[in-house]
Tab-separated table of N, CA and C in Angstrom:
chain	number	residue	atom	x	y	z
W	475	MET	N	0.018	-16.551	-32.847
W	475	MET	CA	0.069	-15.672	-31.568
W	475	MET	C	-1.549	-15.055	-31.365
W	476	GLN	N	-2.000	-15.528	-30.392
W	476	GLN	CA	-3.550	-14.882	-30.265
W	476	GLN	C	-3.127	-13.167	-29.877
W	477	THR	N	-4.366	-12.622	-30.188
W	477	THR	CA	-4.299	-10.808	-29.876
W	477	THR	C	-5.043	-11.010	-28.738
W	478	ALA	N	-4.993	-9.768	-27.866
W	478	ALA	CA	-6.026	-9.383	-26.958
W	478	ALA	C	-7.284	-9.493	-27.226
W	479	ASP	N	-7.650	-8.992	-28.290
W	479	ASP	CA	-9.221	-9.141	-28.597
W	479	ASP	C	-9.740	-10.449	-28.594
W	480	GLU	N	-8.877	-11.474	-29.100
W	480	GLU	CA	-9.058	-12.821	-29.168
W	480	GLU	C	-9.472	-13.471	-27.650
W	481	PHE	N	-8.198	-12.952	-26.821
W	481	PHE	CA	-8.678	-13.517	-25.534
W	481	PHE	C	-9.585	-12.784	-24.706
W	482	ILE	N	-10.075	-11.737	-24.994
W	482	ILE	CA	-11.221	-10.740	-24.426
W	482	ILE	C	-12.499	-11.695	-24.934
W	483	GLN	N	-12.603	-11.902	-26.360
W	483	GLN	CA	-13.730	-12.717	-26.695
W	483	GLN	C	-13.813	-14.188	-26.042
W	484	HIS	N	-12.812	-14.853	-26.222
W	484	HIS	CA	-12.882	-16.386	-25.791
W	484	HIS	C	-13.000	-16.367	-24.298
W	485	LEU	N	-12.245	-15.700	-23.572
W	485	LEU	CA	-12.611	-15.798	-22.308
W	485	LEU	C	-13.574	-14.998	-21.493
W	486	GLU	N	-14.338	-14.301	-22.456
W	486	GLU	CA	-15.553	-13.602	-22.196
W	486	GLU	C	-15.004	-12.388	-20.880
W	487	LEU	N	-13.883	-11.912	-21.115
W	487	LEU	CA	-13.601	-10.767	-20.439
W	487	LEU	C	-14.500	-9.429	-20.343
W	488	GLU	N	-14.799	-8.825	-19.383
W	488	GLU	CA	-15.140	-7.522	-19.307
W	488	GLU	C	-14.529	-6.468	-18.563
W	489	GLN	N	-14.683	-5.200	-18.830
W	489	GLN	CA	-14.079	-3.905	-18.194
W	489	GLN	C	-14.162	-4.222	-17.155
W	490	HIS	N	-12.927	-3.902	-16.160
W	490	HIS	CA	-12.954	-3.894	-14.882
W	490	HIS	C	-12.887	-2.437	-14.182
W	491	VAL	N	-13.178	-2.259	-12.944
W	491	VAL	CA	-13.533	-0.803	-12.758
W	491	VAL	C	-12.084	-0.370	-12.155
W	492	GLU	N	-11.121	-1.386	-11.895
W	492	GLU	CA	-9.547	-0.622	-11.668
W	492	GLU	C	-8.858	-0.287	-13.156
W	493	GLY	N	-9.554	-0.657	-14.237
W	493	GLY	CA	-8.693	-0.919	-15.599
W	493	GLY	C	-8.676	-2.065	-16.078
W	494	GLY	N	-8.589	-2.393	-17.384
W	494	GLY	CA	-7.993	-3.497	-18.195
W	494	GLY	C	-9.462	-4.323	-17.976
W	495	TYR	N	-9.425	-5.534	-18.341
W	495	TYR	CA	-10.546	-6.476	-18.625
W	495	TYR	C	-10.401	-7.937	-17.561
W	496	TYR	N	-11.453	-8.404	-17.265
W	496	TYR	CA	-11.444	-9.407	-16.249
W	496	TYR	C	-12.571	-10.279	-16.295
W	497	CYS	N	-12.301	-11.811	-15.650
W	497	CYS	CA	-13.419	-12.585	-15.777
W	497	CYS	C	-12.972	-13.530	-14.538
W	498	SER	N	-14.001	-13.822	-13.945
W	498	SER	CA	-13.985	-14.651	-12.669
W	498	SER	C	-13.594	-16.363	-13.590
W	499	SER	N	-12.815	-16.739	-12.964
W	499	SER	CA	-12.533	-18.176	-13.509
W	499	SER	C	-12.816	-19.243	-12.648
W	500	TYR	N	-12.503	-18.881	-11.256
W	500	TYR	CA	-13.035	-19.903	-10.303
W	500	TYR	C	-13.347	-19.342	-8.914
W	501	ARG	N	-14.140	-20.044	-8.131
W	501	ARG	CA	-14.713	-19.603	-6.937
W	501	ARG	C	-14.718	-20.839	-6.157
W	502	SER	N	-13.809	-21.037	-4.936
W	502	SER	CA	-13.731	-22.067	-4.186
W	502	SER	C	-15.045	-22.323	-3.736
W	503	ALA	N	-15.711	-23.786	-3.707
W	503	ALA	CA	-17.047	-24.268	-3.134
W	503	ALA	C	-16.727	-24.268	-1.792
W	504	GLU	N	-15.405	-24.333	-1.141
W	504	GLU	CA	-15.118	-24.263	0.406
W	504	GLU	C	-15.330	-22.674	0.864
W	505	SER	N	-15.820	-22.466	1.989
W	505	SER	CA	-15.723	-21.016	2.255
W	505	SER	C	-14.667	-20.733	3.671
W	506	PHE	N	-14.377	-19.429	3.507
W	506	PHE	CA	-13.672	-18.941	4.573
W	506	PHE	C	-14.584	-18.442	5.760
W	507	ASP	N	-15.418	-17.754	5.519
W	507	ASP	CA	-16.585	-17.313	6.331
W	507	ASP	C	-17.818	-17.068	5.762
W	508	ASP	N	-18.803	-16.511	6.268
W	508	ASP	CA	-20.178	-16.433	5.886
W	508	ASP	C	-20.157	-15.421	4.517
W	509	LYS	N	-19.101	-14.753	4.279
W	509	LYS	CA	-19.237	-13.792	2.963
W	509	LYS	C	-18.359	-14.289	1.941
W	510	ARG	N	-16.999	-15.054	2.099
W	510	ARG	CA	-16.038	-15.244	1.411
W	510	ARG	C	-16.120	-16.654	1.099
W	511	ALA	N	-15.464	-16.955	-0.206
W	511	ALA	CA	-14.919	-18.375	-0.555
W	511	ALA	C	-13.768	-18.597	0.023
W	512	LEU	N	-13.081	-19.645	0.163
W	512	LEU	CA	-11.892	-20.068	0.964
W	512	LEU	C	-10.976	-19.553	-0.165
W	513	TRP	N	-10.910	-19.145	-1.825
W	513	TRP	CA	-9.998	-18.677	-2.619
W	513	TRP	C	-10.959	-18.130	-3.831
W	514	THR	N	-10.375	-17.359	-4.364
W	514	THR	CA	-10.896	-17.105	-5.789
W	514	THR	C	-9.824	-16.761	-6.892
W	515	SER	N	-10.206	-16.731	-8.173
W	515	SER	CA	-9.250	-16.523	-9.256
W	515	SER	C	-10.066	-15.839	-10.416
W	516	ILE	N	-9.308	-14.994	-10.959
W	516	ILE	CA	-9.449	-14.271	-12.268
W	516	ILE	C	-8.583	-14.470	-13.419
W	517	TYR	N	-9.090	-14.224	-14.684
W	517	TYR	CA	-8.216	-13.659	-15.662
W	517	TYR	C	-8.280	-12.243	-15.818
W	518	PHE	N	-7.144	-11.475	-15.851
W	518	PHE	CA	-6.926	-10.167	-16.218
W	518	PHE	C	-5.886	-9.668	-17.276
W	519	LEU	N	-6.543	-8.687	-18.110
W	519	LEU	CA	-5.776	-8.512	-19.232
W	519	LEU	C	-5.556	-6.963	-19.464
W	520	LEU	N	-4.581	-6.520	-19.725
W	520	LEU	CA	-4.235	-5.076	-20.062
W	520	LEU	C	-3.751	-5.088	-21.423
W	521	ARG	N	-4.254	-3.965	-22.178
W	521	ARG	CA	-3.882	-3.625	-23.534
W	521	ARG	C	-2.959	-1.986	-23.382
W	522	THR	N	-2.477	-1.993	-24.587
W	522	THR	CA	-1.591	-0.876	-24.631
W	522	THR	C	-2.494	0.519	-23.828
W	523	GLY	N	-1.640	1.030	-23.262
W	523	GLY	CA	-2.452	2.420	-22.639
W	523	GLY	C	-3.234	2.032	-21.605
W	524	GLU	N	-3.428	0.744	-21.109
W	524	GLU	CA	-4.270	0.643	-19.873
W	524	GLU	C	-3.382	0.403	-18.736
W	525	VAL	N	-3.687	0.481	-17.571
W	525	VAL	CA	-3.293	0.252	-16.486
W	525	VAL	C	-4.120	-0.236	-15.179
W	526	SER	N	-3.735	-1.080	-14.430
W	526	SER	CA	-4.614	-1.436	-13.286
W	526	SER	C	-4.495	-0.337	-12.238
W	527	ASN	N	-5.383	0.564	-12.134
W	527	ASN	CA	-5.151	1.670	-10.937
W	527	ASN	C	-5.174	1.080	-9.723
W	528	PHE	N	-4.437	1.933	-8.986
W	528	PHE	CA	-3.968	1.725	-7.691
W	528	PHE	C	-5.343	1.437	-6.606
W	529	HIS	N	-5.145	0.029	-5.924
W	529	HIS	CA	-6.383	-0.248	-5.043
W	529	HIS	C	-5.736	-1.067	-4.178
W	530	ARG	N	-6.527	-1.426	-2.969
W	530	ARG	CA	-6.097	-2.427	-2.045
W	530	ARG	C	-7.150	-3.809	-1.747
W	531	LEU	N	-6.542	-4.655	-1.112
W	531	LEU	CA	-7.484	-5.602	-1.095
W	531	LEU	C	-7.150	-6.214	0.568
W	532	THR	N	-7.958	-6.709	1.151
W	532	THR	CA	-7.976	-7.239	2.466
W	532	THR	C	-7.145	-8.754	2.743
W	533	ALA	N	-7.002	-9.010	1.556
W	533	ALA	CA	-6.468	-10.490	1.608
W	533	ALA	C	-5.272	-10.714	0.428
W	534	ASP	N	-4.386	-11.515	0.728
W	534	ASP	CA	-3.273	-11.713	-0.295
W	534	ASP	C	-3.753	-11.918	-1.693
W	535	GLU	N	-2.936	-11.560	-2.927
W	535	GLU	CA	-3.131	-11.947	-4.143
W	535	GLU	C	-2.206	-12.174	-4.938
W	536	MET	N	-1.941	-13.624	-5.442
W	536	MET	CA	-1.117	-14.147	-6.185
W	536	MET	C	-1.476	-13.859	-7.570
W	537	TRP	N	0.041	-13.463	-8.246
W	537	TRP	CA	-0.520	-12.984	-9.861
W	537	TRP	C	0.300	-14.320	-10.424
W	538	TYR	N	-0.176	-14.618	-11.694
W	538	TYR	CA	0.445	-15.454	-12.640
W	538	TYR	C	0.680	-15.106	-14.003
W	539	PHE	N	1.492	-15.102	-14.360
W	539	PHE	CA	1.816	-14.408	-15.791
W	539	PHE	C	1.167	-15.568	-16.757
W	540	HIS	N	0.484	-15.182	-17.551
W	540	HIS	CA	0.039	-16.199	-18.827
W	540	HIS	C	0.733	-15.964	-20.208
W	541	ALA	N	0.419	-14.577	-20.863
W	541	ALA	CA	0.520	-14.434	-22.155
W	541	ALA	C	0.945	-13.027	-22.214
W	542	GLY	N	1.649	-12.625	-23.583
W	542	GLY	CA	1.871	-11.351	-24.043
W	542	GLY	C	2.900	-10.650	-23.358
W	543	GLU	N	3.135	-9.431	-23.143
W	543	GLU	CA	4.128	-8.551	-22.586
W	543	GLU	C	4.422	-8.717	-21.094
W	544	SER	N	5.424	-8.623	-20.587
W	544	SER	CA	5.610	-8.635	-18.873
W	544	SER	C	5.004	-7.134	-18.438
W	545	LEU	N	4.669	-7.562	-17.180
W	545	LEU	CA	4.430	-6.030	-16.555
W	545	LEU	C	5.025	-5.812	-15.097
W	546	THR	N	4.695	-4.676	-14.531
W	546	THR	CA	5.430	-4.374	-13.565
W	546	THR	C	4.334	-4.203	-12.538
W	547	ILE	N	4.162	-4.400	-11.517
W	547	ILE	CA	3.190	-4.370	-10.172
W	547	ILE	C	4.369	-3.613	-9.349
W	548	TYR	N	3.326	-2.300	-9.271
W	548	TYR	CA	3.832	-1.334	-8.011
W	548	TYR	C	3.069	-1.384	-6.636
W	549	MET	N	3.673	-1.604	-5.638
W	549	MET	CA	3.219	-1.598	-4.400
W	549	MET	C	3.698	-0.356	-3.389
W	550	ILE	N	2.789	0.061	-2.605
W	550	ILE	CA	2.867	0.949	-1.568
W	550	ILE	C	2.308	0.280	-0.384
W	551	ASP	N	3.669	-0.139	0.420
W	551	ASP	CA	3.262	-0.589	1.750
W	551	ASP	C	2.710	0.359	2.944
W	552	GLN	N	2.270	-0.288	3.816
W	552	GLN	CA	1.709	0.129	4.983
W	552	GLN	C	2.507	1.391	5.734
W	553	GLU	N	3.743	1.560	5.451
W	553	GLU	CA	4.690	2.405	5.733
W	553	GLU	C	4.904	3.527	4.714
W	554	GLY	N	4.728	3.241	3.635
W	554	GLY	CA	4.628	4.287	2.564
W	554	GLY	C	5.738	3.856	1.577
W	555	THR	N	6.348	3.067	1.595
W	555	THR	CA	7.692	2.662	0.630
W	555	THR	C	7.060	2.006	-0.474
W	556	LEU	N	7.605	2.285	-1.836
W	556	LEU	CA	7.101	1.966	-2.897
W	556	LEU	C	8.157	0.993	-3.530
W	557	THR	N	7.615	-0.244	-3.885
W	557	THR	CA	8.510	-1.229	-4.218
W	557	THR	C	7.814	-1.796	-5.587
W	558	THR	N	8.507	-2.422	-6.213
W	558	THR	CA	8.070	-2.996	-7.768
W	558	THR	C	8.467	-4.540	-7.929
W	559	ALA	N	7.704	-5.268	-8.708
W	559	ALA	CA	8.003	-6.698	-9.081
W	559	ALA	C	7.719	-6.785	-10.595
W	560	GLN	N	8.467	-7.548	-11.189
W	560	GLN	CA	8.615	-7.521	-12.714
W	560	GLN	C	7.822	-9.079	-12.697
W	561	LEU	N	6.562	-9.062	-13.429
W	561	LEU	CA	5.859	-10.330	-13.755
W	561	LEU	C	6.273	-10.820	-15.320
W	562	GLY	N	6.773	-11.559	-15.703
W	562	GLY	CA	6.814	-11.931	-17.235
W	562	GLY	C	7.674	-13.399	-17.022
W	563	LEU	N	8.116	-13.888	-17.954
W	563	LEU	CA	9.257	-15.061	-18.337
W	563	LEU	C	10.519	-15.075	-18.248
W	564	ASP	N	10.874	-13.583	-18.662
W	564	ASP	CA	12.469	-13.334	-18.858
W	564	ASP	C	13.188	-13.483	-17.581
W	565	LEU	N	13.582	-14.747	-16.865
W	565	LEU	CA	14.021	-14.867	-15.730
W	565	LEU	C	15.259	-14.232	-15.457
W	566	ALA	N	16.159	-13.989	-16.672
W	566	ALA	CA	17.421	-13.546	-16.606
W	566	ALA	C	17.393	-12.028	-16.406
W	567	ALA	N	16.212	-11.431	-16.667
W	567	ALA	CA	15.936	-9.747	-16.600
W	567	ALA	C	15.315	-9.557	-15.211
W	568	GLY	N	15.083	-10.719	-14.604
W	568	GLY	CA	14.450	-10.328	-12.874
W	568	GLY	C	13.139	-10.532	-13.142
W	569	GLN	N	12.381	-10.799	-14.218
W	569	GLN	CA	11.258	-11.631	-14.151
W	569	GLN	C	10.817	-12.704	-13.627
W	570	ARG	N	9.569	-12.712	-12.805
W	570	ARG	CA	9.131	-13.996	-12.204
W	570	ARG	C	7.866	-14.433	-12.860
W	571	PRO	N	7.565	-15.762	-12.984
W	571	PRO	CA	6.089	-15.940	-13.756
W	571	PRO	C	4.776	-15.795	-12.431
W	572	GLN	N	5.485	-15.742	-11.093
W	572	GLN	CA	4.162	-15.412	-10.250
W	572	GLN	C	4.657	-14.434	-9.059
W	573	PHE	N	4.088	-13.842	-8.536
W	573	PHE	CA	4.312	-13.241	-7.411
W	573	PHE	C	3.219	-12.758	-6.546
W	574	LEU	N	3.564	-12.909	-5.308
W	574	LEU	CA	2.400	-12.081	-4.053
W	574	LEU	C	2.449	-11.275	-3.766
W	575	VAL	N	1.186	-10.457	-3.956
W	575	VAL	CA	1.190	-9.008	-3.338
W	575	VAL	C	0.450	-9.104	-1.923
W	576	PRO	N	1.126	-8.731	-1.090
W	576	PRO	CA	0.680	-8.895	0.304
W	576	PRO	C	-0.710	-8.055	0.483
W	577	LYS	N	-1.518	-8.703	1.234
W	577	LYS	CA	-2.858	-7.868	1.810
W	577	LYS	C	-2.398	-6.975	2.534
W	578	GLY	N	-3.316	-5.609	2.201
W	578	GLY	CA	-2.916	-4.220	2.942
W	578	GLY	C	-1.964	-3.386	1.875
W	579	SER	N	-1.555	-4.062	0.857
W	579	SER	CA	-0.740	-3.213	0.101
W	579	SER	C	-1.508	-2.286	-0.840
W	580	ILE	N	-1.222	-1.131	-1.080
W	580	ILE	CA	-1.938	-0.337	-2.129
W	580	ILE	C	-1.107	-0.877	-3.432
W	581	PHE	N	-1.683	-1.348	-4.312
W	581	PHE	CA	-1.069	-1.470	-5.742
W	581	PHE	C	-1.497	-1.546	-7.128
W	582	GLY	N	-0.850	-1.518	-8.355
W	582	GLY	CA	-1.334	-1.484	-9.175
W	582	GLY	C	-0.382	-2.182	-10.452
W	583	SER	N	-0.814	-1.827	-11.808
W	583	SER	CA	-0.030	-2.537	-12.700
W	583	SER	C	0.157	-1.760	-13.926
W	584	ALA	N	1.213	-1.930	-14.777
W	584	ALA	CA	1.480	-1.379	-16.055
W	584	ALA	C	2.136	-2.178	-16.850
W	585	MET	N	1.944	-2.609	-18.174
W	585	MET	CA	2.687	-3.128	-18.978
W	585	MET	C	4.130	-2.364	-19.229
W	586	ASN	N	5.265	-3.342	-19.610
W	586	ASN	CA	6.478	-3.021	-19.841
W	586	ASN	C	6.810	-2.659	-21.229
W	587	GLN	N	6.011	-3.051	-22.330
W	587	GLN	CA	5.873	-2.927	-23.761
W	587	GLN	C	4.591	-2.833	-24.284
W	588	PRO	N	4.493	-2.174	-25.252
W	588	PRO	CA	3.114	-2.171	-26.053
W	588	PRO	C	2.562	-3.505	-26.267
W	589	GLY	N	1.339	-3.874	-26.422
W	589	GLY	CA	0.857	-5.029	-26.711
W	589	GLY	C	-0.253	-5.385	-25.919
W	590	PHE	N	-0.331	-6.453	-25.007
W	590	PHE	CA	-1.232	-6.915	-24.058
W	590	PHE	C	-0.653	-7.871	-22.964
W	591	SER	N	-0.901	-7.774	-22.033
W	591	SER	CA	-0.410	-8.792	-20.853
W	591	SER	C	-1.889	-9.505	-20.365
W	592	LEU	N	-1.842	-11.019	-20.344
W	592	LEU	CA	-2.848	-11.672	-19.838
W	592	LEU	C	-2.153	-12.204	-18.286
W	593	VAL	N	-2.902	-12.450	-17.431
W	593	VAL	CA	-2.270	-12.798	-16.035
W	593	VAL	C	-3.475	-13.400	-15.665
W	594	GLY	N	-3.124	-14.252	-14.395
W	594	GLY	CA	-4.322	-14.926	-13.605
W	594	GLY	C	-3.974	-14.341	-12.199
W	595	CYS	N	-5.018	-14.090	-11.468
W	595	CYS	CA	-4.881	-13.564	-10.061
W	595	CYS	C	-5.726	-14.338	-9.224
W	596	MET	N	-4.963	-14.872	-8.090
W	596	MET	CA	-5.779	-15.680	-7.116
W	596	MET	C	-5.791	-15.048	-5.649
W	597	VAL	N	-6.920	-14.982	-5.403
W	597	VAL	CA	-7.105	-14.102	-3.777
W	597	VAL	C	-7.456	-15.177	-2.762
W	598	SER	N	-6.906	-15.349	-1.676
W	598	SER	CA	-7.037	-15.907	-0.721
W	598	SER	C	-7.077	-15.078	0.687
W	599	PRO	N	-8.322	-15.169	1.686
W	599	PRO	CA	-9.531	-15.648	1.451
W	599	PRO	C	-10.197	-14.693	0.094
W	600	GLY	N	-11.211	-15.549	-0.365
W	600	GLY	CA	-11.725	-15.313	-1.759
W	600	GLY	C	-12.082	-13.972	-1.835
W	601	PHE	N	-11.866	-13.186	-2.863
W	601	PHE	CA	-12.355	-11.720	-3.368
W	601	PHE	C	-13.779	-11.401	-3.121
W	602	THR	N	-14.099	-10.396	-2.307
W	602	THR	CA	-15.453	-9.703	-2.578
W	602	THR	C	-14.872	-8.150	-2.858
W	603	PHE	N	-15.950	-7.533	-3.877
W	603	PHE	CA	-15.759	-6.323	-3.724
W	603	PHE	C	-15.964	-5.267	-2.530
W	604	GLU	N	-16.577	-5.840	-1.539
W	604	GLU	CA	-16.426	-5.166	-0.154
W	604	GLU	C	-15.162	-5.128	0.263
W	605	ASP	N	-14.294	-5.993	0.158
W	605	ASP	CA	-12.680	-5.801	0.515
W	605	ASP	C	-11.720	-5.156	-0.464
W	606	PHE	N	-12.516	-4.470	-1.292
W	606	PHE	CA	-11.673	-3.849	-2.371
W	606	PHE	C	-11.876	-2.186	-2.457
W	607	LYS	N	-10.767	-1.705	-2.431
W	607	LYS	CA	-10.908	0.193	-2.350
W	607	LYS	C	-10.169	0.476	-3.372
W	608	LEU	N	-10.860	1.232	-4.280
W	608	LEU	CA	-10.071	2.129	-5.492
W	608	LEU	C	-9.732	3.348	-4.871
W	609	PHE	N	-8.371	3.819	-5.080
W	609	PHE	CA	-7.824	5.006	-4.572
W	609	PHE	C	-8.004	6.036	-5.978
W	610	SER	N	-8.383	7.337	-5.357
W	610	SER	CA	-8.166	8.419	-6.346
W	610	SER	C	-6.679	8.852	-6.219
W	611	GLN	N	-6.572	9.948	-7.323
W	611	GLN	CA	-5.176	10.449	-7.486
W	611	GLN	C	-5.032	11.503	-6.335
W	612	GLU	N	-6.098	12.087	-5.866
W	612	GLU	CA	-6.022	13.019	-4.718
W	612	GLU	C	-5.605	12.310	-3.424
W	613	SER	N	-6.258	11.618	-3.269
W	613	SER	CA	-5.864	10.972	-1.649
W	613	SER	C	-4.838	10.292	-1.684
W	614	LEU	N	-4.104	9.759	-2.817
W	614	LEU	CA	-2.809	9.084	-2.717
W	614	LEU	C	-1.851	10.080	-2.798
W	615	LEU	N	-1.751	11.096	-3.556
W	615	LEU	CA	-1.048	12.261	-3.308
W	615	LEU	C	-1.003	13.000	-2.220
W	616	GLU	N	-1.939	13.067	-1.401
W	616	GLU	CA	-2.004	13.481	0.075
W	616	GLU	C	-1.089	12.662	0.957
W	617	LEU	N	-1.154	11.646	0.889
W	617	LEU	CA	-0.675	10.395	1.481
W	617	LEU	C	0.749	10.189	1.095
W	618	TYR	N	1.124	10.105	-0.378
W	618	TYR	CA	2.449	9.736	-0.594
W	618	TYR	C	3.122	10.718	-1.578
W	619	PRO	N	2.925	12.079	-1.542
W	619	PRO	CA	3.810	12.968	-2.269
W	619	PRO	C	5.063	12.509	-2.843
W	620	GLU	N	5.874	11.838	-2.514
W	620	GLU	CA	7.126	11.400	-3.041
W	620	GLU	C	6.965	10.356	-3.908
W	621	HIS	N	5.576	9.884	-4.178
W	621	HIS	CA	5.804	8.918	-5.284
W	621	HIS	C	4.718	9.496	-6.348
W	622	LYS	N	4.720	10.715	-6.594
W	622	LYS	CA	3.707	11.473	-7.695
W	622	LYS	C	3.747	10.916	-8.877
W	623	GLU	N	4.921	10.587	-9.531
W	623	GLU	CA	5.127	10.181	-10.961
W	623	GLU	C	4.294	8.963	-11.148
W	624	ILE	N	4.479	7.851	-10.297
W	624	ILE	CA	3.632	6.748	-10.361
W	624	ILE	C	2.312	6.605	-10.048
W	625	ILE	N	1.802	7.684	-8.983
W	625	ILE	CA	0.636	7.981	-8.731
W	625	ILE	C	-0.051	8.382	-9.871
W	626	VAL	N	0.231	9.236	-10.368
W	626	VAL	CA	-0.542	9.916	-11.728
W	626	VAL	C	-0.696	9.001	-12.697
W	627	ARG	N	0.448	8.360	-12.891
W	627	ARG	CA	0.288	7.185	-14.046
W	627	ARG	C	-0.907	6.073	-13.450
W	628	LEU	N	-0.881	5.632	-12.398
W	628	LEU	CA	-1.821	4.886	-11.705
W	628	LEU	C	-2.933	4.972	-11.075
W	629	SER	N	-3.566	6.205	-11.278
W	629	SER	CA	-4.549	6.590	-10.677
W	629	SER	C	-5.506	7.725	-11.456
W	630	ARG	N	-6.733	7.863	-10.951
W	630	ARG	CA	-7.645	8.631	-11.793
W	630	ARG	C	-7.859	9.802	-10.731
W	631	CYS	N	-8.154	11.017	-11.365
W	631	CYS	CA	-8.629	12.024	-10.497
W	631	CYS	C	-10.230	11.508	-10.137
W	632	SER	N	-10.581	12.024	-8.871
W	632	SER	CA	-12.108	11.553	-8.482
W	632	SER	C	-13.112	11.871	-9.312
W	633	GLY	N	-12.788	12.955	-9.949
W	633	GLY	CA	-13.946	13.384	-10.958
W	633	GLY	C	-14.190	12.642	-12.129
W	634	GLU	N	-13.093	11.772	-12.306
W	634	GLU	CA	-13.360	11.075	-13.856
W	634	GLU	C	-14.021	9.640	-13.646
């Protein structure tokens, strides 16, 4: 069984601003518009104690489970409803090996057990940091105080 450090080294992952580690694995040669590829894909890895902090994209993002522990994707839709999806291979437990996060959702993720989780994320139209917004804990608590527990877990104070 490979370790998180081996995946980080062999896939040449680097720290991501939202938390965890990532690297671009593919950028479509076809373009969507002047700024974006038709689609892009990354490897993304979380280790014990790390989370993907709440953020939003202007494009759909398909998540694919690759290795390690399952994780939960937490999503707040445009009406403020919190939903979750289980990404993993235990189908009998309700996990799925792939899941689509719809554009405009505020979302983040966390592992369900200690260890690591390696996933792939495909964005269409292709990802750009101009289409990415990372949310502070304060801004989310102001908008969605009813989701305080998960917001505190999956976001940072603006001073951090």
